[in-house]
Each structure stands twice: as C-alpha cells, then as structure tokens.
PDB file of C-alpha atoms and ligand atoms in Angstrom:
ATOM      1  CA  MET A   1       0.000   0.000   0.000  1.00 41.00           C
ATOM      2  CA  SER A   2       1.372   3.399  -0.837  1.00 42.00           C
ATOM      3  CA  SER A   3       0.523   6.394   1.291  1.00 43.00           C
ATOM      4  CA  SER A   4      -0.971   8.848  -1.138  1.00 45.00           C
ATOM      5  CA  SER A   5      -2.556   6.760  -3.860  1.00 45.00           C
ATOM      6  CA  VAL A   6      -4.991   4.820  -1.651  1.00 47.00           C
ATOM      7  CA  THR A   7      -8.367   6.468  -1.242  1.00 49.00           C
ATOM      8  CA  ALA A   8      -9.615   6.300   2.329  1.00 49.00           C
ATOM      9  CA  SER A   9     -13.241   5.940   1.196  1.00 54.00           C
ATOM     10  CA  ALA A  10     -12.639   2.659  -0.657  1.00 68.00           C
ATOM     11  CA  VAL A  11     -12.338   0.597   2.533  1.00 86.00           C
ATOM     12  CA  PRO A  12     -14.108   1.027   5.883  1.00 95.00           C
ATOM     13  CA  PRO A  13     -12.012   3.133   8.258  1.00 98.00           C
ATOM     14  CA  ARG A  14     -10.082   1.552  11.060  1.00 98.00           C
ATOM     15  CA  GLY A  15      -9.518   3.578  14.175  1.00 98.00           C
ATOM     16  CA  ARG A  16      -7.879   2.743  17.468  1.00 98.00           C
ATOM     17  CA  PHE A  17      -7.627   3.652  21.112  1.00 98.00           C
ATOM     18  CA  ALA A  18      -4.131   3.304  22.532  1.00 98.00           C
ATOM     19  CA  PRO A  19      -4.102   3.980  26.279  1.00 97.00           C
ATOM     20  CA  SER A  20      -0.978   3.792  28.405  1.00 95.00           C
ATOM     21  CA  PRO A  21      -1.870   1.565  31.363  1.00 96.00           C
ATOM     22  CA  THR A  22      -0.478   3.883  34.009  1.00 93.00           C
ATOM     23  CA  GLY A  23      -3.744   3.911  35.978  1.00 93.00           C
ATOM     24  CA  PRO A  24      -7.500   3.422  35.587  1.00 95.00           C
ATOM     25  CA  LEU A  25      -9.441   5.148  32.773  1.00 96.00           C
ATOM     26  CA  HIS A  26      -9.980   8.837  33.609  1.00 94.00           C
ATOM     27  CA  PHE A  27     -12.012  11.496  31.853  1.00 95.00           C
ATOM     28  CA  GLY A  28      -9.091  12.661  29.672  1.00 93.00           C
ATOM     29  CA  SER A  29      -8.513   9.242  28.142  1.00 95.00           C
ATOM     30  CA  LEU A  30     -12.250   8.558  27.981  1.00 97.00           C
ATOM     31  CA  VAL A  31     -12.554  11.535  25.604  1.00 98.00           C
ATOM     32  CA  ALA A  32      -9.968   9.957  23.273  1.00 98.00           C
ATOM     33  CA  ALA A  33     -11.740   6.597  23.513  1.00 98.00           C
ATOM     34  CA  VAL A  34     -15.178   8.067  22.755  1.00 98.00           C
ATOM     35  CA  GLY A  35     -13.911  10.312  19.926  1.00 98.00           C
ATOM     36  CA  SER A  36     -11.980   7.542  18.187  1.00 98.00           C
ATOM     37  CA  TYR A  37     -14.850   5.080  18.633  1.00 98.00           C
ATOM     38  CA  LEU A  38     -17.474   7.441  17.202  1.00 98.00           C
ATOM     39  CA  ASP A  39     -15.250   8.521  14.335  1.00 98.00           C
ATOM     40  CA  ALA A  40     -14.633   4.935  13.163  1.00 98.00           C
ATOM     41  CA  LYS A  41     -17.951   3.295  14.026  1.00 98.00           C
ATOM     42  CA  SER A  42     -20.154   6.087  12.626  1.00 98.00           C
ATOM     43  CA  ARG A  43     -18.615   5.338   9.220  1.00 97.00           C
ATOM     44  CA  GLY A  44     -19.065   1.578   9.468  1.00 97.00           C
ATOM     45  CA  GLY A  45     -15.458   1.028  10.461  1.00 98.00           C
ATOM     46  CA  GLU A  46     -13.564  -0.952  13.067  1.00 98.00           C
ATOM     47  CA  TRP A  47     -12.139   0.203  16.361  1.00 98.00           C
ATOM     48  CA  LEU A  48      -9.018  -1.538  17.640  1.00 98.00           C
ATOM     49  CA  LEU A  49      -7.347  -1.428  20.993  1.00 98.00           C
ATOM     50  CA  ARG A  50      -3.676  -1.227  21.819  1.00 98.00           C
ATOM     51  CA  MET A  51      -2.154  -1.211  25.276  1.00 98.00           C
ATOM     52  CA  GLU A  52       0.863   1.067  25.273  1.00 96.00           C
ATOM     53  CA  ASP A  53       2.663  -0.785  28.034  1.00 95.00           C
ATOM     54  CA  LEU A  54       6.022  -0.321  26.371  1.00 91.00           C
ATOM     55  CA  ASP A  55       7.258   1.991  29.070  1.00 82.00           C
ATOM     56  CA  GLN A  56       7.407  -0.752  31.662  1.00 77.00           C
ATOM     57  CA  PRO A  57       8.712   1.432  34.472  1.00 80.00           C
ATOM     58  CA  ARG A  58       5.489   3.507  34.221  1.00 85.00           C
ATOM     59  CA  THR A  59       3.094   0.605  33.719  1.00 89.00           C
ATOM     60  CA  VAL A  60       0.908  -0.100  36.743  1.00 91.00           C
ATOM     61  CA  PRO A  61      -0.059  -3.747  37.362  1.00 92.00           C
ATOM     62  CA  GLY A  62      -3.793  -4.240  36.865  1.00 95.00           C
ATOM     63  CA  ALA A  63      -4.317  -0.941  35.026  1.00 96.00           C
ATOM     64  CA  ALA A  64      -4.679  -2.518  31.568  1.00 97.00           C
ATOM     65  CA  ASP A  65      -7.406  -4.858  32.787  1.00 97.00           C
ATOM     66  CA  SER A  66      -9.160  -2.104  34.650  1.00 97.00           C
ATOM     67  CA  ILE A  67      -9.238   0.030  31.443  1.00 98.00           C
ATOM     68  CA  LEU A  68     -10.668  -2.911  29.466  1.00 98.00           C
ATOM     69  CA  ARG A  69     -13.356  -3.555  32.101  1.00 98.00           C
ATOM     70  CA  ALA A  70     -14.312   0.138  32.098  1.00 98.00           C
ATOM     71  CA  LEU A  71     -14.683   0.150  28.297  1.00 98.00           C
ATOM     72  CA  GLU A  72     -16.866  -2.959  28.502  1.00 98.00           C
ATOM     73  CA  ALA A  73     -19.041  -1.381  31.171  1.00 98.00           C
ATOM     74  CA  LEU A  74     -19.438   1.663  28.924  1.00 98.00           C
ATOM     75  CA  GLY A  75     -20.634  -0.536  26.058  1.00 98.00           C
ATOM     76  CA  MET A  76     -17.530   0.067  23.936  1.00 98.00           C
ATOM     77  CA  ALA A  77     -16.670  -3.199  22.206  1.00 98.00           C
ATOM     78  CA  TRP A  78     -13.372  -3.322  20.351  1.00 98.00           C
ATOM     79  CA  ASP A  79     -12.612  -5.342  17.250  1.00 98.00           C
ATOM     80  CA  GLY A  80     -10.040  -8.124  17.231  1.00 97.00           C
ATOM     81  CA  PRO A  81      -7.466  -8.938  19.888  1.00 97.00           C
ATOM     82  CA  VAL A  82      -5.873  -6.243  22.049  1.00 98.00           C
ATOM     83  CA  LEU A  83      -2.297  -5.550  20.932  1.00 98.00           C
ATOM     84  CA  TYR A  84       0.135  -5.251  23.847  1.00 97.00           C
ATOM     85  CA  GLN A  85       3.266  -3.253  23.086  1.00 97.00           C
ATOM     86  CA  SER A  86       5.215  -5.201  25.710  1.00 95.00           C
ATOM     87  CA  GLY A  87       5.155  -8.200  23.353  1.00 96.00           C
ATOM     88  CA  ARG A  88       6.284  -6.315  20.271  1.00 97.00           C
ATOM     89  CA  ASP A  89       9.992  -5.800  20.845  1.00 96.00           C
ATOM     90  CA  GLN A  90      10.928  -7.933  17.850  1.00 97.00           C
ATOM     91  CA  ALA A  91       8.885  -5.774  15.468  1.00 98.00           C
ATOM     92  CA  TYR A  92      10.364  -2.531  16.811  1.00 98.00           C
ATOM     93  CA  ARG A  93      13.858  -3.957  16.551  1.00 98.00           C
ATOM     94  CA  ALA A  94      13.241  -4.994  12.937  1.00 98.00           C
ATOM     95  CA  ALA A  95      12.050  -1.485  12.017  1.00 98.00           C
ATOM     96  CA  LEU A  96      15.054   0.066  13.729  1.00 98.00           C
ATOM     97  CA  GLU A  97      17.400  -2.311  11.875  1.00 98.00           C
ATOM     98  CA  LYS A  98      15.795  -1.312   8.587  1.00 98.00           C
ATOM     99  CA  LEU A  99      16.563   2.341   9.277  1.00 98.00           C
ATOM    100  CA  LYS A 100      20.061   1.526  10.500  1.00 98.00           C
ATOM    101  CA  ALA A 101      20.811  -0.412   7.318  1.00 98.00           C
ATOM    102  CA  ARG A 102      20.106   2.795   5.423  1.00 97.00           C
ATOM    103  CA  GLY A 103      22.450   4.830   7.607  1.00 97.00           C
ATOM    104  CA  LEU A 104      19.599   6.840   9.116  1.00 98.00           C
ATOM    105  CA  VAL A 105      20.291   6.039  12.764  1.00 98.00           C
ATOM    106  CA  TYR A 106      23.266   6.974  14.917  1.00 98.00           C
ATOM    107  CA  PRO A 107      24.337   6.345  18.504  1.00 97.00           C
ATOM    108  CA  CYS A 108      24.242   9.269  20.904  1.00 97.00           C
ATOM    109  CA  ALA A 109      26.222   9.706  24.108  1.00 96.00           C
ATOM    110  CA  CYS A 110      24.541  12.884  25.348  1.00 95.00           C
ATOM    111  CA  SER A 111      22.791  12.967  28.704  1.00 92.00           C
ATOM    112  CA  ARG A 112      19.570  14.931  29.178  1.00 90.00           C
ATOM    113  CA  ARG A 113      21.545  17.440  31.169  1.00 91.00           C
ATOM    114  CA  GLU A 114      24.121  18.006  28.432  1.00 90.00           C
ATOM    115  CA  ILE A 115      21.383  18.488  25.850  1.00 91.00           C
ATOM    116  CA  ALA A 116      19.481  20.909  28.064  1.00 88.00           C
ATOM    117  CA  ASP A 117      22.663  22.904  28.640  1.00 87.00           C
ATOM    118  CA  SER A 118      23.594  23.233  24.981  1.00 82.00           C
ATOM    119  CA  ALA A 119      20.287  23.444  23.164  1.00 78.00           C
ATOM    120  CA  VAL A 120      17.663  25.977  22.227  1.00 88.00           C
ATOM    121  CA  SER A 121      14.185  25.088  23.390  1.00 90.00           C
ATOM    122  CA  GLY A 122      11.816  23.688  20.799  1.00 90.00           C
ATOM    123  CA  ILE A 123       8.177  22.651  20.759  1.00 90.00           C
ATOM    124  CA  ASP A 124       8.796  19.520  22.820  1.00 90.00           C
ATOM    125  CA  GLY A 125      11.735  20.262  25.081  1.00 91.00           C
ATOM    126  CA  PRO A 126      15.234  21.173  23.946  1.00 93.00           C
ATOM    127  CA  VAL A 127      16.042  20.789  20.239  1.00 95.00           C
ATOM    128  CA  TYR A 128      18.745  18.153  19.926  1.00 95.00           C
ATOM    129  CA  PRO A 129      21.783  20.123  18.723  1.00 93.00           C
ATOM    130  CA  GLY A 130      23.240  17.249  16.672  1.00 94.00           C
ATOM    131  CA  THR A 131      26.293  16.776  18.888  1.00 94.00           C
ATOM    132  CA  CYS A 132      26.764  13.081  18.006  1.00 96.00           C
ATOM    133  CA  ARG A 133      25.629  13.277  14.368  1.00 95.00           C
ATOM    134  CA  LYS A 134      29.152  12.964  13.051  1.00 94.00           C
ATOM    135  CA  GLY A 135      30.178  10.227  15.502  1.00 94.00           C
ATOM    136  CA  LEU A 136      30.814   9.862  19.216  1.00 94.00           C
ATOM    137  CA  LEU A 137      33.536  11.969  20.694  1.00 89.00           C
ATOM    138  CA  PRO A 138      36.546   9.961  21.943  1.00 90.00           C
ATOM    139  CA  GLY A 139      35.961   8.321  25.295  1.00 91.00           C
ATOM    140  CA  ARG A 140      32.170   8.637  25.126  1.00 93.00           C
ATOM    141  CA  SER A 141      29.878   5.642  24.928  1.00 92.00           C
ATOM    142  CA  ALA A 142      26.477   5.318  23.307  1.00 92.00           C
ATOM    143  CA  ARG A 143      23.376   5.738  25.441  1.00 93.00           C
ATOM    144  CA  ALA A 144      20.496   6.231  23.011  1.00 97.00           C
ATOM    145  CA  GLU A 145      19.987   5.894  19.262  1.00 98.00           C
ATOM    146  CA  ARG A 146      18.665   8.780  17.190  1.00 98.00           C
ATOM    147  CA  VAL A 147      17.242   9.148  13.703  1.00 98.00           C
ATOM    148  CA  LEU A 148      18.621  11.721  11.292  1.00 98.00           C
ATOM    149  CA  THR A 149      15.952  14.327  10.583  1.00 97.00           C
ATOM    150  CA  SER A 150      15.503  16.666   7.686  1.00 94.00           C
ATOM    151  CA  SER A 151      14.893  20.349   7.073  1.00 95.00           C
ATOM    152  CA  GLU A 152      12.069  19.566   4.681  1.00 96.00           C
ATOM    153  CA  PRO A 153       8.782  20.572   6.328  1.00 97.00           C
ATOM    154  CA  ILE A 154       6.148  17.960   7.159  1.00 98.00           C
ATOM    155  CA  ILE A 155       2.703  19.260   6.240  1.00 98.00           C
ATOM    156  CA  PHE A 156      -0.598  17.586   7.103  1.00 98.00           C
ATOM    157  CA  GLU A 157      -4.253  18.467   7.422  1.00 98.00           C
ATOM    158  CA  ASP A 158      -5.631  17.583  10.846  1.00 98.00           C
ATOM    159  CA  ALA A 159      -9.379  16.914  10.770  1.00 98.00           C
ATOM    160  CA  VAL A 160      -9.897  19.023  13.912  1.00 98.00           C
ATOM    161  CA  GLN A 161      -6.894  21.314  14.309  1.00 98.00           C
ATOM    162  CA  GLY A 162      -6.430  22.234  10.630  1.00 98.00           C
ATOM    163  CA  ARG A 163      -3.225  22.508   8.648  1.00 98.00           C
ATOM    164  CA  ILE A 164       0.005  21.741  10.503  1.00 97.00           C
ATOM    165  CA  VAL A 165       3.426  22.663   9.113  1.00 97.00           C
ATOM    166  CA  HIS A 166       6.422  21.519  11.059  1.00 96.00           C
ATOM    167  CA  THR A 167      10.149  21.242  10.412  1.00 96.00           C
ATOM    168  CA  ILE A 168      11.460  18.441  12.570  1.00 97.00           C
ATOM    169  CA  GLU A 169      15.146  19.241  12.338  1.00 95.00           C
ATOM    170  CA  ARG A 170      14.587  22.799  13.534  1.00 94.00           C
ATOM    171  CA  GLN A 171      11.719  22.283  15.975  1.00 95.00           C
ATOM    172  CA  ILE A 172      12.657  18.924  17.530  1.00 96.00           C
ATOM    173  CA  GLY A 173      16.038  17.830  16.167  1.00 96.00           C
ATOM    174  CA  ASP A 174      17.182  14.254  15.590  1.00 97.00           C
ATOM    175  CA  PHE A 175      14.944  12.300  17.943  1.00 97.00           C
ATOM    176  CA  VAL A 176      15.417   9.139  19.966  1.00 97.00           C
ATOM    177  CA  LEU A 177      14.259   5.778  18.582  1.00 98.00           C
ATOM    178  CA  LYS A 178      15.944   3.673  21.235  1.00 97.00           C
ATOM    179  CA  ARG A 179      16.168   5.065  24.715  1.00 95.00           C
ATOM    180  CA  ALA A 180      19.124   5.027  27.070  1.00 94.00           C
ATOM    181  CA  ASP A 181      17.245   2.537  29.293  1.00 93.00           C
ATOM    182  CA  GLY A 182      17.044   0.100  26.359  1.00 93.00           C
ATOM    183  CA  PHE A 183      13.342   0.533  25.540  1.00 95.00           C
ATOM    184  CA  HIS A 184      12.242   1.496  22.050  1.00 97.00           C
ATOM    185  CA  ALA A 185      10.805   5.000  21.954  1.00 97.00           C
ATOM    186  CA  TYR A 186       7.083   5.744  21.767  1.00 96.00           C
ATOM    187  CA  GLN A 187       7.504   7.466  18.368  1.00 98.00           C
ATOM    188  CA  LEU A 188       8.900   4.309  16.776  1.00 98.00           C
ATOM    189  CA  ALA A 189       6.511   1.885  18.493  1.00 98.00           C
ATOM    190  CA  VAL A 190       3.379   3.835  17.598  1.00 98.00           C
ATOM    191  CA  VAL A 191       4.343   4.015  13.918  1.00 98.00           C
ATOM    192  CA  VAL A 192       5.175   0.307  13.704  1.00 98.00           C
ATOM    193  CA  ASP A 193       1.957  -0.623  15.521  1.00 98.00           C
ATOM    194  CA  ASP A 194      -0.367   1.686  13.596  1.00 98.00           C
ATOM    195  CA  ALA A 195       0.982   0.072  10.412  1.00 98.00           C
ATOM    196  CA  GLU A 196       0.717  -3.455  11.856  1.00 98.00           C
ATOM    197  CA  GLN A 197      -2.899  -2.859  12.927  1.00 98.00           C
ATOM    198  CA  GLY A 198      -3.766  -1.267   9.561  1.00 98.00           C
ATOM    199  CA  ILE A 199      -4.988   1.939  11.190  1.00 98.00           C
ATOM    200  CA  SER A 200      -6.458   4.412   8.695  1.00 98.00           C
ATOM    201  CA  ASP A 201      -7.662   7.039  11.182  1.00 98.00           C
ATOM    202  CA  VAL A 202      -5.833   8.197  14.295  1.00 98.00           C
ATOM    203  CA  VAL A 203      -8.086  10.147  16.668  1.00 98.00           C
ATOM    204  CA  ARG A 204      -6.384  11.112  19.936  1.00 98.00           C
ATOM    205  CA  GLY A 205      -5.616  13.984  22.276  1.00 97.00           C
ATOM    206  CA  ALA A 206      -3.988  17.156  20.982  1.00 97.00           C
ATOM    207  CA  ASP A 207      -1.130  16.677  23.454  1.00 95.00           C
ATOM    208  CA  LEU A 208       0.186  14.350  20.729  1.00 97.00           C
ATOM    209  CA  LEU A 209      -0.210  16.837  17.880  1.00 97.00           C
ATOM    210  CA  ASP A 210       3.468  17.782  18.078  1.00 96.00           C
ATOM    211  CA  SER A 211       4.428  14.103  17.846  1.00 97.00           C
ATOM    212  CA  THR A 212       2.532  13.545  14.611  1.00 98.00           C
ATOM    213  CA  PRO A 213       5.111  15.084  12.235  1.00 98.00           C
ATOM    214  CA  ARG A 214       7.761  12.771  13.724  1.00 98.00           C
ATOM    215  CA  GLN A 215       5.434   9.834  13.170  1.00 98.00           C
ATOM    216  CA  ILE A 216       4.682  10.843   9.579  1.00 98.00           C
ATOM    217  CA  TYR A 217       8.407  11.223   8.979  1.00 98.00           C
ATOM    218  CA  LEU A 218       9.065   7.687  10.266  1.00 98.00           C
ATOM    219  CA  GLN A 219       6.147   6.303   8.219  1.00 98.00           C
ATOM    220  CA  ARG A 220       7.740   7.744   5.108  1.00 98.00           C
ATOM    221  CA  LEU A 221      11.166   6.340   5.944  1.00 98.00           C
ATOM    222  CA  LEU A 222       9.695   2.898   6.648  1.00 98.00           C
ATOM    223  CA  GLY A 223       7.378   2.892   3.623  1.00 98.00           C
ATOM    224  CA  TYR A 224       4.151   2.793   5.672  1.00 98.00           C
ATOM    225  CA  PRO A 225       0.929   4.590   4.720  1.00 98.00           C
ATOM    226  CA  THR A 226       0.081   7.772   6.634  1.00 98.00           C
ATOM    227  CA  PRO A 227      -3.290   7.636   8.406  1.00 98.00           C
ATOM    228  CA  ARG A 228      -5.711  10.546   8.576  1.00 98.00           C
ATOM    229  CA  TYR A 229      -5.260  12.426  11.864  1.00 98.00           C
ATOM    230  CA  ALA A 230      -7.742  14.162  14.166  1.00 98.00           C
ATOM    231  CA  HIS A 231      -6.482  15.658  17.419  1.00 98.00           C
ATOM    232  CA  LEU A 232      -9.160  16.296  20.022  1.00 98.00           C
ATOM    233  CA  PRO A 233      -8.907  18.993  22.681  1.00 97.00           C
ATOM    234  CA  VAL A 234      -7.211  17.702  25.803  1.00 96.00           C
ATOM    235  CA  ALA A 235      -9.210  17.901  29.024  1.00 94.00           C
ATOM    236  CA  VAL A 236      -7.489  20.153  31.537  1.00 93.00           C
ATOM    237  CA  ASN A 237      -8.240  20.974  35.170  1.00 89.00           C
ATOM    238  CA  VAL A 238      -8.949  24.437  36.564  1.00 85.00           C
ATOM    239  CA  VAL A 239      -5.261  25.342  36.599  1.00 86.00           C
ATOM    240  CA  GLY A 240      -4.788  24.214  32.999  1.00 86.00           C
ATOM    241  CA  GLU A 241      -3.024  20.905  33.678  1.00 89.00           C
ATOM    242  CA  LYS A 242      -3.839  17.871  31.543  1.00 88.00           C
ATOM    243  CA  LEU A 243      -6.010  15.381  33.421  1.00 86.00           C
ATOM    244  CA  SER A 244      -3.741  12.461  34.135  1.00 83.00           C
ATOM    245  CA  LYS A 245      -2.631  10.163  36.858  1.00 76.00           C
ATOM    246  CA  GLN A 246       0.020  12.744  37.810  1.00 78.00           C
ATOM    247  CA  THR A 247      -2.616  15.460  38.296  1.00 78.00           C
ATOM    248  CA  LEU A 248      -4.726  13.002  40.302  1.00 77.00           C
ATOM    249  CA  ALA A 249      -7.581  12.752  37.798  1.00 82.00           C
ATOM    250  CA  PRO A 250     -10.201  10.450  39.322  1.00 88.00           C
ATOM    251  CA  PRO A 251     -11.167   7.206  37.528  1.00 93.00           C
ATOM    252  CA  VAL A 252     -14.368   7.447  35.500  1.00 95.00           C
ATOM    253  CA  THR A 253     -17.369   5.845  37.171  1.00 94.00           C
ATOM    254  CA  THR A 254     -19.246   3.203  35.233  1.00 96.00           C
ATOM    255  CA  ASP A 255     -22.228   2.507  37.490  1.00 95.00           C
ATOM    256  CA  GLU A 256     -24.300   5.017  35.480  1.00 96.00           C
ATOM    257  CA  PRO A 257     -22.496   4.691  32.155  1.00 97.00           C
ATOM    258  CA  VAL A 258     -24.690   7.080  30.162  1.00 97.00           C
ATOM    259  CA  ILE A 259     -23.915   9.965  32.537  1.00 96.00           C
ATOM    260  CA  THR A 260     -20.181   9.340  32.122  1.00 97.00           C
ATOM    261  CA  LEU A 261     -20.408   8.972  28.339  1.00 98.00           C
ATOM    262  CA  ASP A 262     -22.623  12.005  27.931  1.00 97.00           C
ATOM    263  CA  ALA A 263     -20.031  14.204  29.640  1.00 96.00           C
ATOM    264  CA  ALA A 264     -17.440  13.060  27.074  1.00 97.00           C
ATOM    265  CA  LEU A 265     -19.910  13.616  24.236  1.00 98.00           C
ATOM    266  CA  ARG A 266     -20.637  17.171  25.331  1.00 97.00           C
ATOM    267  CA  PHE A 267     -16.931  17.844  25.849  1.00 97.00           C
ATOM    268  CA  LEU A 268     -16.521  16.928  22.159  1.00 98.00           C
ATOM    269  CA  GLY A 269     -19.117  19.533  21.139  1.00 98.00           C
ATOM    270  CA  GLN A 270     -21.750  16.969  20.183  1.00 98.00           C
ATOM    271  CA  ALA A 271     -25.477  17.156  20.824  1.00 95.00           C
ATOM    272  CA  PRO A 272     -26.315  15.448  24.145  1.00 92.00           C
ATOM    273  CA  VAL A 273     -28.445  12.324  23.973  1.00 95.00           C
ATOM    274  CA  THR A 274     -32.099  12.593  24.968  1.00 93.00           C
ATOM    275  CA  ASP A 275     -34.526  10.202  26.661  1.00 92.00           C
ATOM    276  CA  CYS A 276     -31.874   7.726  27.631  1.00 96.00           C
ATOM    277  CA  ALA A 277     -31.868   5.914  30.986  1.00 96.00           C
ATOM    278  CA  PRO A 278     -28.526   6.148  32.882  1.00 96.00           C
ATOM    279  CA  GLY A 279     -27.815   2.448  32.299  1.00 96.00           C
ATOM    280  CA  ASP A 280     -28.979   2.209  28.691  1.00 97.00           C
ATOM    281  CA  VAL A 281     -25.706   2.221  26.763  1.00 97.00           C
ATOM    282  CA  ARG A 282     -27.353   0.731  23.689  1.00 97.00           C
ATOM    283  CA  THR A 283     -29.640   3.737  23.209  1.00 97.00           C
ATOM    284  CA  PHE A 284     -26.803   6.087  24.054  1.00 98.00           C
ATOM    285  CA  TRP A 285     -24.537   4.697  21.343  1.00 98.00           C
ATOM    286  CA  ALA A 286     -27.288   4.532  18.740  1.00 98.00           C
ATOM    287  CA  GLN A 287     -27.954   8.253  19.226  1.00 98.00           C
ATOM    288  CA  ALA A 288     -24.331   9.297  19.603  1.00 98.00           C
ATOM    289  CA  LEU A 289     -23.294   7.427  16.449  1.00 98.00           C
ATOM    290  CA  ALA A 290     -26.146   8.875  14.423  1.00 98.00           C
ATOM    291  CA  GLY A 291     -25.345  12.394  15.594  1.00 97.00           C
ATOM    292  CA  TRP A 292     -21.509  12.351  15.404  1.00 98.00           C
ATOM    293  CA  ARG A 293     -20.088  15.357  13.577  1.00 98.00           C
ATOM    294  CA  ILE A 294     -16.335  15.822  13.717  1.00 98.00           C
ATOM    295  CA  ASP A 295     -16.742  19.433  12.572  1.00 98.00           C
ATOM    296  CA  ARG A 296     -18.464  20.178  15.893  1.00 98.00           C
ATOM    297  CA  VAL A 297     -15.384  19.216  17.923  1.00 98.00           C
ATOM    298  CA  PRO A 298     -13.859  22.441  19.322  1.00 98.00           C
ATOM    299  CA  ARG A 299     -10.746  23.414  17.352  1.00 97.00           C
ATOM    300  CA  GLN A 300      -8.717  23.876  20.513  1.00 96.00           C
ATOM    301  CA  ARG A 301      -5.735  22.082  21.891  1.00 96.00           C
ATOM    302  CA  THR A 302      -7.087  22.159  25.438  1.00 95.00           C
ATOM    303  CA  GLN A 303     -10.448  22.613  27.086  1.00 94.00           C
ATOM    304  CA  PRO A 304     -11.434  22.634  30.751  1.00 92.00           C
ATOM    305  CA  ALA A 305     -13.148  19.372  31.708  1.00 91.00           C
ATOM    306  CA  GLN A 306     -15.755  21.362  33.655  1.00 70.00           C
ATOM    307  CA  SER A 307     -17.059  23.083  30.527  1.00 48.00           C
ATOM    308  CA  ALA A 308     -18.561  19.788  29.399  1.00 43.00           C
TER     309      ALA A 308
HETATM  310  N1  LIG B 401      -0.507   5.971  24.801  1.00 70.35           N
HETATM  311  C1  LIG B 401      -0.714   7.361  24.515  1.00 70.35           C
HETATM  312  C2  LIG B 401      -1.455   8.006  25.663  1.00 70.35           C
HETATM  313  O1  LIG B 401      -2.138   7.330  26.409  1.00 70.35           O
HETATM  314  C3  LIG B 401      -1.524   7.581  23.262  1.00 70.35           C
HETATM  315  C4  LIG B 401      -0.748   7.285  22.061  1.00 70.35           C
HETATM  316  C5  LIG B 401      -1.478   7.521  20.761  1.00 70.35           C
HETATM  317  O2  LIG B 401      -2.714   7.621  20.749  1.00 70.35           O
HETATM  318  O3  LIG B 401      -0.792   7.578  19.759  1.00 70.35           O
HETATM  319  O4  LIG B 401      -1.353   9.205  25.808  1.00 70.35           O
END
C-alpha cells in the first residue's frame, strides 16, 4: 500500500484507542476513547485497541485490565485482539534495523543534562543540537539511538486542528528511537503498531499533535501509509493541567455509564443524547453514532473538563 494513492473511502475506516496503562481510565482518556470510537464506528469502520505498556517502568499492574473492564461497562466493544506493546519488541527492533541499514540512525552519548545545557528550546523540550551526528567523541559511549531528521517541512491536514506545518530538524532535532534505558521510543513503536494494525484514522488527544510530524516522517522512511489524523482537545483541570494520573484525575465511574459517556460527548461539542436511561448504553450509542459530527469538535488544543 502506498501512502498517497490509496483512497480512504474505498475501505471502511479503522480507528484505534491506545491507552498507556499507568492507571484506571480517567475522563481525559475517555474523551480519546469516545472520539476515536465514534469517528470509526459512525462510518461503518472498526475500532481496535492497543495497550501502550512499552514503558514498563510507568506501567501499573492491573491498570490494563481495569481500562478494558471500564470500556466494557461503557458498552464500547473493540474489534479483534488487544495488541500489547510489551510483546512487540521484535517488530520494533526490525524497524530500527531497517533504518540503520540505510544509515539513518546513529548512537548518541549525550545525557539529558548536556542536551538541556547546549540546546535551544523547541516545541517539545530542547532541540537536539546534533552533537553526536558525526560520531561519538573519543571516550564517550552510546546511550540512546537517534534518527537523522531533515529540514524539509512535514505538512498535514488535521481533521480538527487544521493545517500543521512543522520542520522536525529545527523544531525537535534528531529524535530518539531507542532510549538510554534500552526501551524502544514511543515514536517508533506507535508508527510500527499503527501500520501493523492497519490503522487508517488516528483520533487522539492534541497533546500528541506535536508528535505527529515525527510519526509521519518515520512512516515515510519505513514505507508505511500515513493515516488521517484528528487531534481532540485535551481535558485540563482548573489550573490548565492535563487530566492524568500525575494530576490526580479520578477514575471514571461506570455505574451510570450514560452519565459518564454524555459528559465526554458534550466535551466533544456533540449534541447530548435525549430520553436515555442512565444504564442504557445501547440507546446512548445509537444516538451518539447517528449524531456524530467531527466538525463540531472544538478546534482547541485544550479545554477545561468542567465546561462539558
Ligand atoms: N498511549 C498514549 C497516551 O495514552 C496515546 C498514544 C497515541 O494515541 O498515539 O497518551
């Protein structure tokens, strides 16, 4: 499959929800789940699930199962088996080898501290200044592995946020594909897995908007198709912090699933459901799917959860 010649309308879309199991499902990740589900299912597509448990130090035992149980209780059935990133090391290694064989990857000895001290700040932390591009300095040993980036801009049309133009070399720098702790980086894993799962439509939080150009860049290098992207506003608390485990976002409650789902639906700018009992997920989804309009999703990167 080539990226540009395939028309998305020819085959049913395939979306996905890819939570990191660092805790139970909270409102912020529920929004991504509901948005990706509605986007795929309203067009007769499939909705796949992937557990991003690659970052084992951050993975909390039991969290993956608790997320799956919450989705079930909310009436959100996924298609096919759940893909666990923790079992995918071989595939990530193969992709990395492919890039290495083409001379696109180099070892890097720099510590975070050294980079922070010598770099200008970019859109996602310090821009890597390219210190190890031409080889390791004598006496230094490799910690991470980075991909060579380019000054050619990456341009894409986000279905919610509009046109994005981004020059990776200048705004991010050569980025890490294999981390100093030995784990493959999120950017590599997500690209390999979206291709493996045949994802045509990525709908997720806008906190990942700045990662998308890196992912498109890797897709091009690896010869994978580029999905359509839609980045939803990220739910923030009253002080503007993303709802997450770190900001102590409470788990969503599933005893009255329609109340929980309706809050996510309204957060996404959709018409609320009417005449639906709090436990009647079937009626909720029938109405929500019929009414889904991606052009009603607020074109914002963040939105207070309370405004829902
Ligand atoms: N695992 C990421 C998260 O929970 C999402 C990754 C993605 O959707 O690409 O924030």
